[in-house]
Coordinates of C-alpha atoms in Angstrom, one line a residue:
M409 CA 0.4 -0.3 -0.2
T410 CA 1.5 3.1 -1.3
Q411 CA 1.1 6.5 1.3
E412 CA -0.5 7.9 -0.9
E413 CA -3.9 5.4 0.2
D414 CA -3.2 5.3 3.4
I415 CA -4.8 9.3 2.4
H416 CA -7.4 8.1 1.6
L417 CA -8.1 5.6 4.0
T418 CA -6.9 7.8 6.8
L419 CA -10.0 10.7 5.1
L420 CA -12.2 8.4 4.1
A421 CA -12.3 7.0 8.3
N422 CA -12.7 11.0 8.8
E423 CA -9.7 11.1 10.1
P424 CA -6.5 14.1 10.1
V425 CA -3.4 13.1 8.1
F426 CA 0.0 14.0 9.6
V427 CA 1.9 16.0 7.8
A428 CA 5.1 17.3 9.7
D429 CA 5.6 20.2 11.3
I430 CA 2.9 21.6 10.3
G431 CA 0.4 18.8 11.9
Y432 CA -3.6 17.5 11.7
I433 CA -4.7 18.2 8.4
R434 CA -9.0 17.1 8.2
S435 CA -11.5 17.2 5.8
P436 CA -13.5 19.5 7.1
K437 CA -17.0 18.4 8.0
L438 CA -20.2 19.5 5.8
R439 CA -21.5 21.3 9.7
D440 CA -18.7 23.2 9.4
V441 CA -18.1 23.7 5.7
I442 CA -21.8 25.4 5.6
K443 CA -21.5 26.9 9.0
L444 CA -18.1 28.8 7.9
G445 CA -20.0 29.7 4.4
Y446 CA -20.1 27.8 0.6
S447 CA -18.5 30.8 -0.7
N448 CA -16.1 31.9 2.3
Y449 CA -15.4 28.2 1.8
I450 CA -14.4 28.2 -1.5
E451 CA -12.8 31.1 -1.8
A452 CA -9.8 30.2 1.5
L453 CA -9.4 26.9 -0.5
S454 CA -8.1 28.7 -3.5
S455 CA -5.5 30.9 -1.0
L456 CA -4.4 27.3 0.9
L457 CA -4.2 26.5 -2.4
F458 CA -2.5 28.9 -4.1
D459 CA -0.5 28.0 -7.7
K460 CA 1.0 31.5 -10.7
S461 CA 0.6 28.6 -13.0
R462 CA -2.8 29.6 -12.8
I463 CA -3.2 32.8 -12.8
S464 CA -2.0 34.9 -16.0
G465 CA 0.8 36.0 -16.2
L466 CA 2.4 34.8 -13.0
G467 CA 4.0 32.0 -14.1
T468 CA 7.2 34.2 -15.4
I469 CA 8.1 35.5 -11.8
M470 CA 11.0 34.3 -10.3
E471 CA 9.1 34.7 -7.7
S472 CA 7.5 30.5 -6.2
A473 CA 4.6 30.4 -4.8
F474 CA 5.0 30.5 -1.6
V475 CA 6.8 33.6 -1.7
L476 CA 4.2 35.5 -3.7
A477 CA 1.5 33.5 -1.1
C478 CA 3.2 35.2 1.4
Y479 CA 3.5 38.7 0.5
F480 CA -0.4 38.2 -0.8
F481 CA -1.3 37.3 2.8
M482 CA 0.5 40.7 3.9
Q483 CA -0.5 42.7 1.4
D484 CA -4.4 42.1 1.1
D485 CA -6.9 41.2 3.5
H486 CA -9.9 39.8 1.1
F487 CA -6.2 37.0 0.8
R488 CA -5.5 37.4 4.1
N489 CA -8.9 36.7 5.8
S490 CA -9.6 33.8 3.5
F491 CA -6.3 31.7 3.2
S492 CA -6.5 32.3 7.6
N493 CA -10.5 31.2 7.4
G494 CA -9.1 27.7 5.5
I495 CA -6.2 26.8 8.5
R496 CA -9.0 27.5 10.4
L497 CA -11.0 25.2 9.8
L498 CA -8.9 22.8 8.8
L499 CA -6.1 22.3 10.8
H500 CA -7.5 24.1 13.7
K501 CA -5.0 26.9 14.0
E502 CA -4.0 29.9 13.8
I503 CA -1.4 31.6 11.5
E504 CA 0.7 34.8 11.4
L505 CA 3.3 35.6 8.5
V506 CA 6.7 35.8 10.7
E507 CA 10.3 36.2 8.8
M508 CA 13.3 35.0 10.2
E509 CA 17.1 36.2 8.5
G510 CA 14.4 37.3 5.1
V511 CA 13.2 34.8 4.8
P512 CA 8.9 34.7 5.9
Y513 CA 7.5 31.1 6.8
F514 CA 3.9 31.3 8.8
D515 CA 3.8 30.7 12.9
L516 CA 1.3 28.2 12.8
G517 CA 1.8 28.5 16.8
D518 CA 3.0 24.6 18.9
G519 CA 6.5 25.0 17.0
L520 CA 4.6 24.0 13.8
T521 CA 5.5 26.6 11.2
L522 CA 4.1 25.6 7.2
H523 CA 7.5 27.3 4.7
E524 CA 8.5 27.5 0.9
G525 CA 10.2 23.3 1.8
N526 CA 6.3 21.9 3.7
F527 CA 4.0 23.7 1.2
H528 CA 3.6 22.2 -2.5
R529 CA 2.7 19.0 0.8
F530 CA 0.1 20.7 2.3
Q531 CA -1.5 22.2 -0.7
E532 CA -1.2 18.5 -2.1
I533 CA -3.2 16.5 1.5
V534 CA -5.1 20.5 1.4
K535 CA -6.6 19.3 -2.6
I536 CA -6.7 15.5 -1.3
A537 CA -8.9 16.3 1.6
N538 CA -11.2 18.7 -0.4
K539 CA -11.3 17.1 -3.5
A540 CA -10.9 19.3 -5.1
E541 CA -9.7 20.8 -8.0
L542 CA -9.3 24.2 -8.9
T543 CA -10.4 26.5 -11.9
N544 CA -8.1 28.5 -13.9
D545 CA -7.6 31.8 -10.8
E546 CA -7.5 34.7 -13.3
E547 CA -11.6 34.8 -13.6
D548 CA -11.9 34.3 -9.8
Y549 CA -9.2 36.1 -8.5
N550 CA -10.7 39.2 -6.5
P551 CA -7.5 40.4 -4.6
G552 CA -8.8 44.4 -2.3
N553 CA -5.4 45.7 -1.8
S554 CA -4.3 48.6 -4.4
K555 CA -1.3 47.4 -4.9
A556 CA -1.9 43.6 -5.5
R557 CA -5.3 44.3 -8.2
E558 CA -3.2 46.8 -9.3
M559 CA -0.8 43.8 -10.3
I560 CA -3.4 41.3 -10.6
E561 CA -4.7 43.9 -13.2
K562 CA -2.1 44.7 -15.5
L563 CA -1.6 40.8 -16.3
M564 CA -3.8 40.3 -16.7
K565 CA -5.0 43.5 -20.2
G566 CA -7.0 42.7 -22.4
K567 CA -8.4 40.0 -20.8
A568 CA -12.3 39.8 -22.4
N569 CA -15.1 39.3 -20.1
K570 CA -17.2 35.7 -19.8
P571 CA -20.9 35.3 -19.0
A572 CA -21.4 33.4 -16.2
K573 CA -22.3 29.6 -16.1
R574 CA -25.2 28.5 -15.0
P575 CA -24.6 26.3 -12.9
V576 CA -26.3 22.7 -13.1
I577 CA -25.2 21.3 -10.2
N578 CA -24.0 23.0 -6.6
L579 CA -23.6 21.7 -3.0
H580 CA -26.8 22.2 -2.3
S581 CA -28.8 19.9 -4.9
I582 CA -25.3 17.3 -4.0
I583 CA -26.6 17.2 -0.9
S584 CA -30.1 16.4 -1.1
G585 CA -30.2 14.4 -4.1
L586 CA -27.5 12.3 -2.3
S587 CA -28.8 12.5 1.3
W588 CA -32.6 10.9 -0.3
K589 CA -30.8 8.8 -3.2
S590 CA -29.1 6.9 -0.4
T591 CA -30.0 3.3 0.2
S592 CA -26.4 3.1 2.6
G593 CA -27.9 4.8 5.6
I594 CA -26.7 8.3 5.0
N595 CA -30.3 10.7 4.8
I596 CA -30.8 13.9 5.4
N597 CA -30.4 13.6 9.4
N598 CA -26.9 12.8 9.3
I599 CA -25.3 13.7 6.5
F600 CA -23.8 17.1 7.2
E601 CA -22.3 15.2 9.8
L602 CA -19.7 14.0 6.9
S603 CA -16.7 14.7 5.6
I604 CA -16.0 17.1 2.4
Y605 CA -14.0 14.0 1.2
Q606 CA -16.6 11.2 2.5
F607 CA -19.7 13.1 0.8
Y608 CA -18.0 13.5 -2.4
D609 CA -16.3 9.9 -2.1
G610 CA -20.2 8.7 -1.5
Y611 CA -21.7 10.8 -4.5
Y612 CA -19.1 9.6 -6.4
R613 CA -19.2 6.0 -5.7
L614 CA -22.9 6.4 -6.2
E615 CA -22.3 7.5 -9.7
N616 CA -20.2 4.5 -10.8
I617 CA -22.6 2.2 -8.9
D618 CA -25.5 3.6 -11.5
H619 CA -23.8 3.7 -13.8
Y620 CA -22.7 -0.5 -13.5
N621 CA -26.3 -1.2 -12.9
S622 CA -27.0 0.8 -16.4
V623 CA -25.4 -1.1 -18.0
V624 CA -25.2 -4.6 -17.1
T625 CA -29.8 -3.8 -17.3
G626 CA -28.6 -3.1 -21.3
I627 CA -25.8 -6.1 -21.7
Y628 CA -29.6 -8.3 -20.4
T629 CA -32.2 -6.7 -22.1
G630 CA -29.3 -7.2 -25.2
N631 CA -29.1 -3.3 -25.5
I632 CA -25.2 -3.6 -25.0
D633 CA -22.3 -5.7 -26.7
A634 CA -21.3 -7.5 -23.3
K635 CA -17.8 -8.4 -25.0
K636 CA -17.4 -4.3 -26.1
I637 CA -17.5 -3.9 -23.0
N638 CA -14.8 -4.3 -19.8
M639 CA -16.2 -5.4 -16.3
Q640 CA -13.2 -4.6 -14.2
E641 CA -12.9 -1.4 -15.8
I642 CA -17.3 -0.5 -14.3
N643 CA -16.7 -2.3 -12.1
W644 CA -18.0 -0.6 -8.7
T645 CA -15.8 -0.9 -6.0
K646 CA -13.3 0.6 -8.7
I647 CA -10.7 2.8 -7.5
I648 CA -12.1 6.2 -8.6
Y649 CA -10.3 8.7 -6.3

């Protein structure tokens, strides 16, 4: 079993994942996400998963993603608040940006730190714990600080404004669908105690089960040629993360 598989098993059991120097990273409960506010949660994730390659123009800047994250944390109130919200939600810690001999890092208290050397690993665990697939930040990042805003606006100059797409599904609809459809004991009364990881794992698993059942039904009724189907590929217990 690989370390990544261990991480997925740990999160499926709703246990926190330990990362050296940082501490325990948790997948937040749906109830906690709702309490924070889903839009605030998404902004918190976007800040914690800051990636300069996802912002037009920043990919060519010499400074690392961690250094730029430190810059925005220092200069932009909105980024600082959302980053701090994410740390509180996932680590149950307060965070402070400090500098030693010209090198910035985040002090998490109790001798724990988030720094250049562990930032990438931290982001990897955060992505897994939150089933996060973030889109390009060009359309979402909106710095409040005037200097930071000016920097981003210059980098994005000439970018066409795209109309917002009306979502087909959202968190509310997925919670509703999963709680009423599930036959595994999950219902509207207890679904909010699931972690984000467990919640999306259940959603994707049910999608896979439904697909499997549809294919098998099609084979039995003669509407699908079984010879053209790799049953292992559609197995309802296949790895989906």
